[in-house]
XYZ file of C-alpha atoms in Angstrom:
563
model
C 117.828 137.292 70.530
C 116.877 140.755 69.343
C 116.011 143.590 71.082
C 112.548 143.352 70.411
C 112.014 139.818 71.606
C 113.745 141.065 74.534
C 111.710 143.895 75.121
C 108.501 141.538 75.230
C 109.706 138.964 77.490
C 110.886 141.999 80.199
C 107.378 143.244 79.510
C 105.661 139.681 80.064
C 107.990 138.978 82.914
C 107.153 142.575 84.412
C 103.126 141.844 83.946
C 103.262 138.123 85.002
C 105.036 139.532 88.490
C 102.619 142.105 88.747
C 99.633 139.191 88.040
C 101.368 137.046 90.748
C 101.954 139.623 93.224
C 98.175 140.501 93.249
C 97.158 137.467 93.476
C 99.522 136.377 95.941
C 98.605 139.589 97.541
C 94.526 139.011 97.311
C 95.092 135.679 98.517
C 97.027 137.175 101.608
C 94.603 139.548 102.088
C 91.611 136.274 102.179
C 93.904 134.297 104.841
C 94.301 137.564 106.835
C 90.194 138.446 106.545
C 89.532 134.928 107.351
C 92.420 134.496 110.174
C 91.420 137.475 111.792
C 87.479 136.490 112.212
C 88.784 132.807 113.343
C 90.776 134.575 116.165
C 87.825 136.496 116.894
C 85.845 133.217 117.104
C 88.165 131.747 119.176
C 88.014 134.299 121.994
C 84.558 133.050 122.790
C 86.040 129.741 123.943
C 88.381 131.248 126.343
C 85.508 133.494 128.335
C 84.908 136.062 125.878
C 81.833 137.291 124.368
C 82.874 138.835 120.928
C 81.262 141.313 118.417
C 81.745 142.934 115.358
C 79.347 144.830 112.934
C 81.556 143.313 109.752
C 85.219 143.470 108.837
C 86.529 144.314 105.042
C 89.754 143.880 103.386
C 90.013 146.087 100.546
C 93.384 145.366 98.674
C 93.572 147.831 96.239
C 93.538 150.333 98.499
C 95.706 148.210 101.237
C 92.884 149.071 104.204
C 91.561 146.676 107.006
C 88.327 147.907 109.003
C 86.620 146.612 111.648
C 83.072 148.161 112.413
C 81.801 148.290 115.840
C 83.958 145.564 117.769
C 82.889 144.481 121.336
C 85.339 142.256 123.132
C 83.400 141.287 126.555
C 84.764 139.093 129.621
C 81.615 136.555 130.282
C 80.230 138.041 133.203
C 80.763 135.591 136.059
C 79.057 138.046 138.421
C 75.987 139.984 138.508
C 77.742 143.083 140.882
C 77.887 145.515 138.386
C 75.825 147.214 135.452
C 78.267 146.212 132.642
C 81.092 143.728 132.933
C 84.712 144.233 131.787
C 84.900 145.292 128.160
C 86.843 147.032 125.163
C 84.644 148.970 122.391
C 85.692 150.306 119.533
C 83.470 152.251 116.479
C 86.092 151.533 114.082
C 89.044 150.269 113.189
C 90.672 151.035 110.280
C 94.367 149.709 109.563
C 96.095 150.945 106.380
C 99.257 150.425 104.410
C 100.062 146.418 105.130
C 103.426 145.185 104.987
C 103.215 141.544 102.591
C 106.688 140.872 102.748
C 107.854 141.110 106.425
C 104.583 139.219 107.128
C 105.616 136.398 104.589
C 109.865 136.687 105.819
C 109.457 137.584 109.091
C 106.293 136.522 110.279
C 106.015 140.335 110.910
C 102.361 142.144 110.980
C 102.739 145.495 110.111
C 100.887 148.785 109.340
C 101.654 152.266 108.335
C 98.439 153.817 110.053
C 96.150 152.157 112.444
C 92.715 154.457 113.330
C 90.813 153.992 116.440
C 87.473 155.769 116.471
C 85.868 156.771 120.092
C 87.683 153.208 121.936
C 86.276 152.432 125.632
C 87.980 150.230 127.837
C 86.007 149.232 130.943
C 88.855 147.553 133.168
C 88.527 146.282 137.114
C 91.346 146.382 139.658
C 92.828 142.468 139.588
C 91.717 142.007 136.582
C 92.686 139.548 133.770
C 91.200 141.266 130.772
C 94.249 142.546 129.368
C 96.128 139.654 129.955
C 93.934 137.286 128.789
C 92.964 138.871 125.891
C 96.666 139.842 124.915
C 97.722 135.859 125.502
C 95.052 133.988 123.325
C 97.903 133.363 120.432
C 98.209 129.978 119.323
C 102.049 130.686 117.446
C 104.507 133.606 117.302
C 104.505 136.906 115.615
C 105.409 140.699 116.319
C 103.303 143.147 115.325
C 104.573 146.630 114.211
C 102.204 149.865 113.421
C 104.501 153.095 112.163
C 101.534 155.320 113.878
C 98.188 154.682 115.960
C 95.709 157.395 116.144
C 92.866 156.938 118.889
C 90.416 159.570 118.790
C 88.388 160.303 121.694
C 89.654 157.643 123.919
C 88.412 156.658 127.481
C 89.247 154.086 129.810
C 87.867 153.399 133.127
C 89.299 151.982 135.902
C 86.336 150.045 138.307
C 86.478 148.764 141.767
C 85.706 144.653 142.186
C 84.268 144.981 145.214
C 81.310 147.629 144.608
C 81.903 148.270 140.575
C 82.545 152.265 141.540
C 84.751 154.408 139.425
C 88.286 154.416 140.675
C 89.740 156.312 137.526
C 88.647 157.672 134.619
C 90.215 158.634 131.688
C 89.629 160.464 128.238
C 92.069 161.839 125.565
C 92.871 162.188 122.099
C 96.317 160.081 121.386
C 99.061 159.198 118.862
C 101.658 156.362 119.023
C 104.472 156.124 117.164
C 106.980 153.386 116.196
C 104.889 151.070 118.276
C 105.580 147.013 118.246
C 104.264 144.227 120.085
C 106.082 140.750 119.886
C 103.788 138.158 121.067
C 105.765 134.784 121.864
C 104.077 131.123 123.256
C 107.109 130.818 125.954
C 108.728 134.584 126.232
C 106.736 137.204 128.233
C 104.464 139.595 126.030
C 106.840 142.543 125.048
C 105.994 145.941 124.281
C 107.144 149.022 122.726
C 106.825 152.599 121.732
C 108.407 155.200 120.260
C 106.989 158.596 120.622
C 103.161 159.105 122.973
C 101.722 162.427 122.373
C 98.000 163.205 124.301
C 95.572 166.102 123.649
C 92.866 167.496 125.721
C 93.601 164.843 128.334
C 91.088 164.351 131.370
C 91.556 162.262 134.770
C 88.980 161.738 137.165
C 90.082 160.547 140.407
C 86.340 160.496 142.349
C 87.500 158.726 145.710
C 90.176 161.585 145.784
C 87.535 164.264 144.830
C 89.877 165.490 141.919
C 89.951 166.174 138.409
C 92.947 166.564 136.086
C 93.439 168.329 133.096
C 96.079 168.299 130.664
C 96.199 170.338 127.573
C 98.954 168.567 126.541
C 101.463 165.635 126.998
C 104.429 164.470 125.093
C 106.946 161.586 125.623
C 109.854 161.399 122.549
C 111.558 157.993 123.616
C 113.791 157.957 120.702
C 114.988 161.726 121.664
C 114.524 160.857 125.458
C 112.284 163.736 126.317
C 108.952 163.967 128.335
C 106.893 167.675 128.046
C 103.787 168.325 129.787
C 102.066 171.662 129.003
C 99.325 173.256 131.185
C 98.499 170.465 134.138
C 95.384 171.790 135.868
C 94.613 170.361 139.430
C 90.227 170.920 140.617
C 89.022 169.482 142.991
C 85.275 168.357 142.637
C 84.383 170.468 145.727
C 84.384 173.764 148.033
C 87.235 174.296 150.849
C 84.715 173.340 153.445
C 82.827 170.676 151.303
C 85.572 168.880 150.527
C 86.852 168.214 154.233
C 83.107 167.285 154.735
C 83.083 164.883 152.085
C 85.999 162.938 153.388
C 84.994 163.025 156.813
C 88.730 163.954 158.832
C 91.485 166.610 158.662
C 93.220 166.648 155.006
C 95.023 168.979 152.590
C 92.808 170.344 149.907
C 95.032 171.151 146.502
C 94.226 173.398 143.579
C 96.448 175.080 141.301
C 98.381 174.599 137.979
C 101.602 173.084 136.487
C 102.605 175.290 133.508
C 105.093 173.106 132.510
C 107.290 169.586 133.376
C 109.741 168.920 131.300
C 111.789 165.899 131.818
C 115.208 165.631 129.380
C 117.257 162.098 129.046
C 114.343 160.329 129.475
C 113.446 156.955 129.405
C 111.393 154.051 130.874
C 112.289 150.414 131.075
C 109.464 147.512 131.384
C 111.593 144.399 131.102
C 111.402 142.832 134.373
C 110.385 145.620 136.500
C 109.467 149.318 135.455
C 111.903 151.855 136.366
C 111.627 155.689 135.133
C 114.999 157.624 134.192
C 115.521 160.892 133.902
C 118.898 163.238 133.824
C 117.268 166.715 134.449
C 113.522 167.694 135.261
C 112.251 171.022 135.503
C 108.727 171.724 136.530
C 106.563 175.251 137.497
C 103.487 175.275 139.925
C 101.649 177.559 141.458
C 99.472 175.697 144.163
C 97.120 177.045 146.833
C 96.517 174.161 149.657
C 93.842 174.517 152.517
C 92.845 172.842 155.885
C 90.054 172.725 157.543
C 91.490 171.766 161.297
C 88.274 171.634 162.595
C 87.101 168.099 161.276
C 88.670 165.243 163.191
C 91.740 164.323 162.864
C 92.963 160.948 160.868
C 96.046 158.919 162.759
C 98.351 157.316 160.149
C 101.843 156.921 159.894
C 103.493 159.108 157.374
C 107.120 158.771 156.143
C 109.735 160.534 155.744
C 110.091 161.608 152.035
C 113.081 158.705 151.511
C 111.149 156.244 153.086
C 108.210 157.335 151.004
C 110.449 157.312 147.681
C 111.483 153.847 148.279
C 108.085 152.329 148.971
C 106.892 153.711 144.983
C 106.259 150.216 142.963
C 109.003 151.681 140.404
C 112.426 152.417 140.103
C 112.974 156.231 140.128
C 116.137 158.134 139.068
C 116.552 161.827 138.204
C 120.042 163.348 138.499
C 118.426 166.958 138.915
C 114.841 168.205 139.729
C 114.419 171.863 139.294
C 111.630 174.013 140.530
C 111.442 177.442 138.469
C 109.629 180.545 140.091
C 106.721 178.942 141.570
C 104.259 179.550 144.250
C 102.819 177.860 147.211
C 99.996 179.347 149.703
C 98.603 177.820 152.601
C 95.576 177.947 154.414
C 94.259 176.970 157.450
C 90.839 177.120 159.558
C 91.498 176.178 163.026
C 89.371 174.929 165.984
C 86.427 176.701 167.011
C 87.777 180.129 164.235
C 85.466 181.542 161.628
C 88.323 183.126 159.901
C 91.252 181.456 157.707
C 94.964 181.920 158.459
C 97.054 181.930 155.675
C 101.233 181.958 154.340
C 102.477 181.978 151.190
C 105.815 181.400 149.614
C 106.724 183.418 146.343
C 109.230 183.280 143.702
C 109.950 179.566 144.990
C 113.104 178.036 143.479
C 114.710 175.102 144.708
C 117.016 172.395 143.217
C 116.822 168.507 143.907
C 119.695 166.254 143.187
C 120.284 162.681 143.361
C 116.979 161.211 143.500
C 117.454 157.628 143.710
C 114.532 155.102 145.417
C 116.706 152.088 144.504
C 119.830 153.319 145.900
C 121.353 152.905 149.620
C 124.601 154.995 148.998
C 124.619 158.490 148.824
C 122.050 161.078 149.748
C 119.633 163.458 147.885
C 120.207 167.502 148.151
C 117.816 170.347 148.251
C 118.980 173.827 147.652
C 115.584 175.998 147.662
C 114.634 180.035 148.068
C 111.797 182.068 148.285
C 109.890 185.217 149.430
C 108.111 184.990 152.277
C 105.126 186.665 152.212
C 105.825 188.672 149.659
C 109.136 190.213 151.258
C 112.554 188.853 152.626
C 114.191 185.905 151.703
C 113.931 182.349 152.892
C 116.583 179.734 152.070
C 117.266 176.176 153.274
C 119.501 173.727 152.345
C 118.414 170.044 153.062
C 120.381 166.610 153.046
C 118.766 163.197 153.027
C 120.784 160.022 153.108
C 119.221 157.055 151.375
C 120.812 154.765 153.674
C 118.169 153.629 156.368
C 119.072 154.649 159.944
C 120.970 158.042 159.159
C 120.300 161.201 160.231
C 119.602 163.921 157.797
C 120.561 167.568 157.977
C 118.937 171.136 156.931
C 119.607 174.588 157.715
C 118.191 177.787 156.781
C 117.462 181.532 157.379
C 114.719 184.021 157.219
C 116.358 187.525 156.779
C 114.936 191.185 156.247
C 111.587 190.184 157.362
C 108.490 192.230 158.397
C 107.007 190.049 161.542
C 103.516 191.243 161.065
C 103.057 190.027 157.916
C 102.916 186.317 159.835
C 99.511 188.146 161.385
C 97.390 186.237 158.757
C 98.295 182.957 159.992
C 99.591 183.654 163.486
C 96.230 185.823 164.956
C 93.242 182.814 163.566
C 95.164 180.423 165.630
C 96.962 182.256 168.484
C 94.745 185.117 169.331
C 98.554 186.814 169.347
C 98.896 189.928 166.642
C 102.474 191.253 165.807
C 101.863 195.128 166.361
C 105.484 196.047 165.195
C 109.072 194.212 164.809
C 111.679 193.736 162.171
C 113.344 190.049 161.671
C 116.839 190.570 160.318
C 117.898 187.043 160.619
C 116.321 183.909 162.010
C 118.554 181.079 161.172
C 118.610 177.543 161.908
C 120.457 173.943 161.816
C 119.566 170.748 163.081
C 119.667 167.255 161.816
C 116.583 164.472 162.459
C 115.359 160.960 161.528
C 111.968 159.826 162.312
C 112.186 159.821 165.721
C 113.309 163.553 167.210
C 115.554 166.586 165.678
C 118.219 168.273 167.647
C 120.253 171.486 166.671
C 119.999 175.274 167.637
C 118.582 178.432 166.395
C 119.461 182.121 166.801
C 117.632 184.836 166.697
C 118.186 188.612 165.273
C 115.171 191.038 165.176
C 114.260 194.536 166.690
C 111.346 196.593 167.644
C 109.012 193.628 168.733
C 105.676 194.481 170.095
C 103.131 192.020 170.625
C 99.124 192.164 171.098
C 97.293 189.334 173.274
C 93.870 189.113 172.705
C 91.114 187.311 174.947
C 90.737 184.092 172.721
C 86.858 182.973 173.250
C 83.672 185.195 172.434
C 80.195 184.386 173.082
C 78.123 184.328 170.078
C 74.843 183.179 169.272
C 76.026 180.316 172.676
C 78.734 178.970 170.776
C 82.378 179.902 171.972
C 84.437 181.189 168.799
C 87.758 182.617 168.107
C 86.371 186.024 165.939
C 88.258 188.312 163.578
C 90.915 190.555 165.311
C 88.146 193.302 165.012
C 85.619 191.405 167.161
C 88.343 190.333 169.754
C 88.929 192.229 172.862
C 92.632 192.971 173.918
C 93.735 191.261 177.172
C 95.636 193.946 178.624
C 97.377 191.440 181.106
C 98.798 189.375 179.179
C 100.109 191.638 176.358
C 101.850 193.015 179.537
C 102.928 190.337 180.766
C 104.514 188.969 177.394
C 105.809 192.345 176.083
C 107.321 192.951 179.792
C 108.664 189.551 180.625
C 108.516 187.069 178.286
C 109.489 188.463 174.674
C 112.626 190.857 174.241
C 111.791 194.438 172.087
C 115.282 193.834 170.495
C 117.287 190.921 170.278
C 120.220 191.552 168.383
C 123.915 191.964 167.951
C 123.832 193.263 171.199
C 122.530 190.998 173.297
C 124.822 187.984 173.922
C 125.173 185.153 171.750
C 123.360 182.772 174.053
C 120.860 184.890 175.290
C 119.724 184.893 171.305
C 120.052 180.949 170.626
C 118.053 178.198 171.782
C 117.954 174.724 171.522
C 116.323 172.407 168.908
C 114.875 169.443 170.518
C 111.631 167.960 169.128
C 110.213 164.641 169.268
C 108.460 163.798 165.820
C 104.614 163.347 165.462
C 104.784 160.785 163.137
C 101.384 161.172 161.415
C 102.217 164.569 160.436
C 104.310 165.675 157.590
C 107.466 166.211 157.324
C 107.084 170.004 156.643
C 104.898 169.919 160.052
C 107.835 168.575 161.871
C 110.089 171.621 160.209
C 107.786 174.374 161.749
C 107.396 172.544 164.976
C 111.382 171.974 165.394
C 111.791 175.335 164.977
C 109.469 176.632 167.504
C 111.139 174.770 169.408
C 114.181 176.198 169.353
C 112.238 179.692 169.792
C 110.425 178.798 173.208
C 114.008 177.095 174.209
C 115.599 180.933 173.748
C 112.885 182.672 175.722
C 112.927 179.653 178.208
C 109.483 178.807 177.539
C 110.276 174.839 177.441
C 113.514 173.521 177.932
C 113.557 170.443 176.253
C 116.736 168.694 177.858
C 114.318 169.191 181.304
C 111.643 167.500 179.651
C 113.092 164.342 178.180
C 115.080 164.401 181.796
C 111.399 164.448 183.171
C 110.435 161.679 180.761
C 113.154 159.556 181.280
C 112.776 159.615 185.306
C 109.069 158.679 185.074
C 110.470 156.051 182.809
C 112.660 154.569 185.121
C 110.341 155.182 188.075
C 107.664 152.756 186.294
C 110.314 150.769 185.546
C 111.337 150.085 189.039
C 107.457 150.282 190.223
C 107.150 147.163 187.715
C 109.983 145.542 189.082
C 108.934 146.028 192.411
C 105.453 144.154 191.295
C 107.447 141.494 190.489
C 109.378 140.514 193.379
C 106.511 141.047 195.916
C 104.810 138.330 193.881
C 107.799 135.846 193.959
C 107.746 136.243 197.236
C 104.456 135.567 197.887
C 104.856 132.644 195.869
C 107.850 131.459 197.857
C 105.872 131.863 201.060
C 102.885 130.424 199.959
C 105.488 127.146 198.611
């Protein structure tokens, strides 16, 4: 054969290929058009109401679009405006994969485009599961990158059809696959998420959240945050209104959380791994005490951990040179107390929900009010039934900077005094806390004022100009009660006092912190000796006891009488 006949057979066998491979590929392209508008068809047997403006398959340029698709639940109720839906304006896939569709029964993509999607999706619902398990054989599909452009998804109640969470974002997937199998759960996969501009209502919590932006690198096991900012849809006062009872009010922002060997697991159960977080806040939180107060049972932040839906697990939170301010209006004041923690930096470690061996540590600092140092260091075991541990110190402390918070609520202002150590140690559980304090300060002088004003025929606690001193009691208390100088000098137990609190249980845990403390303080000065009381409590324990006792044997004996 010569080299010329050759030369025309490679040619022919080259061009009768290509010829095939076009028209294998245009016929591909048919059975996908017409596979894809059957499957849409079908949907409307199994409770679906589906639409679509028109769907094109343009081989040359490899590109699927769907315009305008509408896939509707049949509304079996007339509750709400709208049922459950998913919209999209367009859909536009490009670069198919022929031969992992025709070897591996493998649907894949290059680029999928989502224009302006809207998923309208009620709490136990099946629209998502439904939808995702109308397949009638087996096949994974793969897209190298999704790009949804301004997404939003909201999250309805059944009940009353009211918003329960909204959400809208730009977003990008990457390396994502679904495998869809008749007798094998659904499984699902993803490479890389990246969000922009990223909103979350939350109108039953009266709080919006904004991201700028959010990043999650599976492959490099990384999660980055940037810019979290926390409004809430009303006013300090307005917003205790609104929910009718006593409750924190949060506003702030989260410059930054970045999470490193990161990853999530959705097998059987979700659980969220990560080997070091570090996050920055800077929150201010406010109270309005003067709204009725809500009674529920709060946990301790273990028990709290291990009732989360999800497996947890971070070897090491950090908290980088944040800030925290509170503020409180109490009963019957017209002004706002308020503390504040600065240059807040505090390490977690161990942070297991699924664990029971072991125990989480907290190593945190701050400034106080803008001067001295606070420390604590916390233990919390994740065995039930255990007792955890903290101790701390304030040191180098100017006592009238507390007059912001301590005067609104006291009527008490801090005229002079210098705290050069307050330190503590006690361990609790959710029942009580018991440990000791001691005390080191100098120079104390303290101002009583007379707590209730008449204005307008409303009693009110005023601002510490309105308020008229009670020259009694600041006697009485400077004379009596409260040492000028407790220090070095004074004898080790004359400065200590006991830690003995029984825990409110629907107050927080940092609530039952402050209160074990001053504790300890009034045990020093001998304003409540708590050993007396729980002596006091347990005798008028056993005296009902033996009242009830009583009770009973005068009525068997009455019985026995009467038999």
């Amino acid at each position: 054969m010569t080299i010329k006949r050759k030369t025309i057979l490679a040619i022919l066998f080259i061009f009768v290929g290509a010829a095939g491979f076009l028209l294998l590929r245009t016929y591909v392209f048919k059975q996908i058009g017409d596979s894809l508008q059957e499957k849409l068809q079908s949907l409307k047997v199994s409770g679906f109401n589906v639409e679509y403006d028109s769907i094109s398959i343009d081989w040359r340029r490899n590109t699927i679009t769907i315009d305008h698709l509408v896939l509707q639940k049949n509304a079996y109720d007339t509750t709400c405006v709208y049922p459950e839906f998913i919209s999209v304006e367009k859909i536009t896939a490009q670069g198919f994969g022929l031969f992992p569709l025709l070897f591996k029964r493998k649907l894949s993509f290059e680029n999928v485009y989502l224009e302006s999607p809207h998923l309208v999706i009620r709490d136990h619902s099946r629209l998502m599961v439904d939808s995702a398990t109308q397949r009638a054989n087996e096949f994974t599909l793969a897209i190298e990158k999704v790009f949804v452009k301004s997404g939003r998804v909201e999250y309805t109640d059944t009940l009353n059809c009211e918003l329960l969470t909204g959400l809208r974002s730009d977003l990008m997937l990457g390396g994502l696959q679904m495998d869809f199998h008749v007798k094998k759960p659904f499984v699902f996969n993803v490479d890389l998420v990246s969000l922009d501009s990223t909103e979350v209502r939350l109108p039953k919590e009266f709080y919006t959240l904004n991201f700028k932006r959010t990043r999650a690198d599976l492959l490099r096991g990384t999660l980055q945050v940037d810019s979290l900012v926390v409004k809430p849809d009303f006013g300090k006062i307005e917003f205790g209104r609104k929910r009718g009872y006593e409750i924190d009010r949060f506003e702030g922002i989260i410059p930054f959380i970045k999470l490193s060997g990161f990853s999530i697991l959705t097998r059987d159960s979700i659980a969220v791994r990560s080997t070091l977080a570090d996050v920055q806040f800077y929150l201010k939180i406010f109270r309005d005490k003067r709204l009725p107060f809500k009674t529920q049972v709060k946990e301790l932040p273990i028990a709290q951990l291990k009732g989360l839906p999800f497996a947890l697990k971070i070897d090491s939170l950090k908290i980088t040179k944040s800030f925290v301010q509170y503020e409180e209006l109490v009963k019957d004041g017209i002004e706002a107390g308020t503390i504040y923690f600065d240059d807040l930096s505090a390490i977690l470690k161990n942070i297991n929900n699924r664990s029971n061996e072991g125990s989480t540590s907290l190593v945190a600092n701050a400034s106080l009010m803008g001067q001295g140092n606070a420390r604590i260091t916390a233990t919390f075991p994740l065995a039930k039934n255990k007792n955890a541990w903290i101790a701390g110190a304030i040191e180098n402390f100017s006592i009238p900077k507390l007059n912001p918070m301590l005067t609104p609520s006291t009527n008490i202002k801090v005229e002079s005094g210098n705290m050069n150590k307050l330190s503590f140690s006690f361990s609790f559980n959710n029942l009580r806390s018991d440990g000791e304090i001691e005390l080191n300060y100098n120079d104390l002088k303290l101002v009583s004022f007379k707590g209730e004003e008449k204005r307008n025929g409303q009693t009110k606690k005023g601002k510490e100009d309105d308020l008229q001193k009670d020259n009694l009691k600041t006697f009485i208390m400077n004379t009596f009660i409260f040492r000028k100088n407790m220090d070095e000098k004074v004898p080790e137990d004359k400065r200590t006092g006991t830690v003995m609190y029984f825990r409110d249980d629907s107050r927080s845990m940092f609530n039952y912190w402050i209160k074990s403390i001053l504790a300890g303080v009034k045990s020093a000065y001998h304003l409540e000796k708590p050993e007396a009381n729980k002596n006091n409590r347990d005798s008028k324990k056993e005296e009902k006891q033996s009242k009830k006792q009583a009770r009973k044997q005068r009525k068997a004996e009455k019985r026995r009488e009467r038999g």
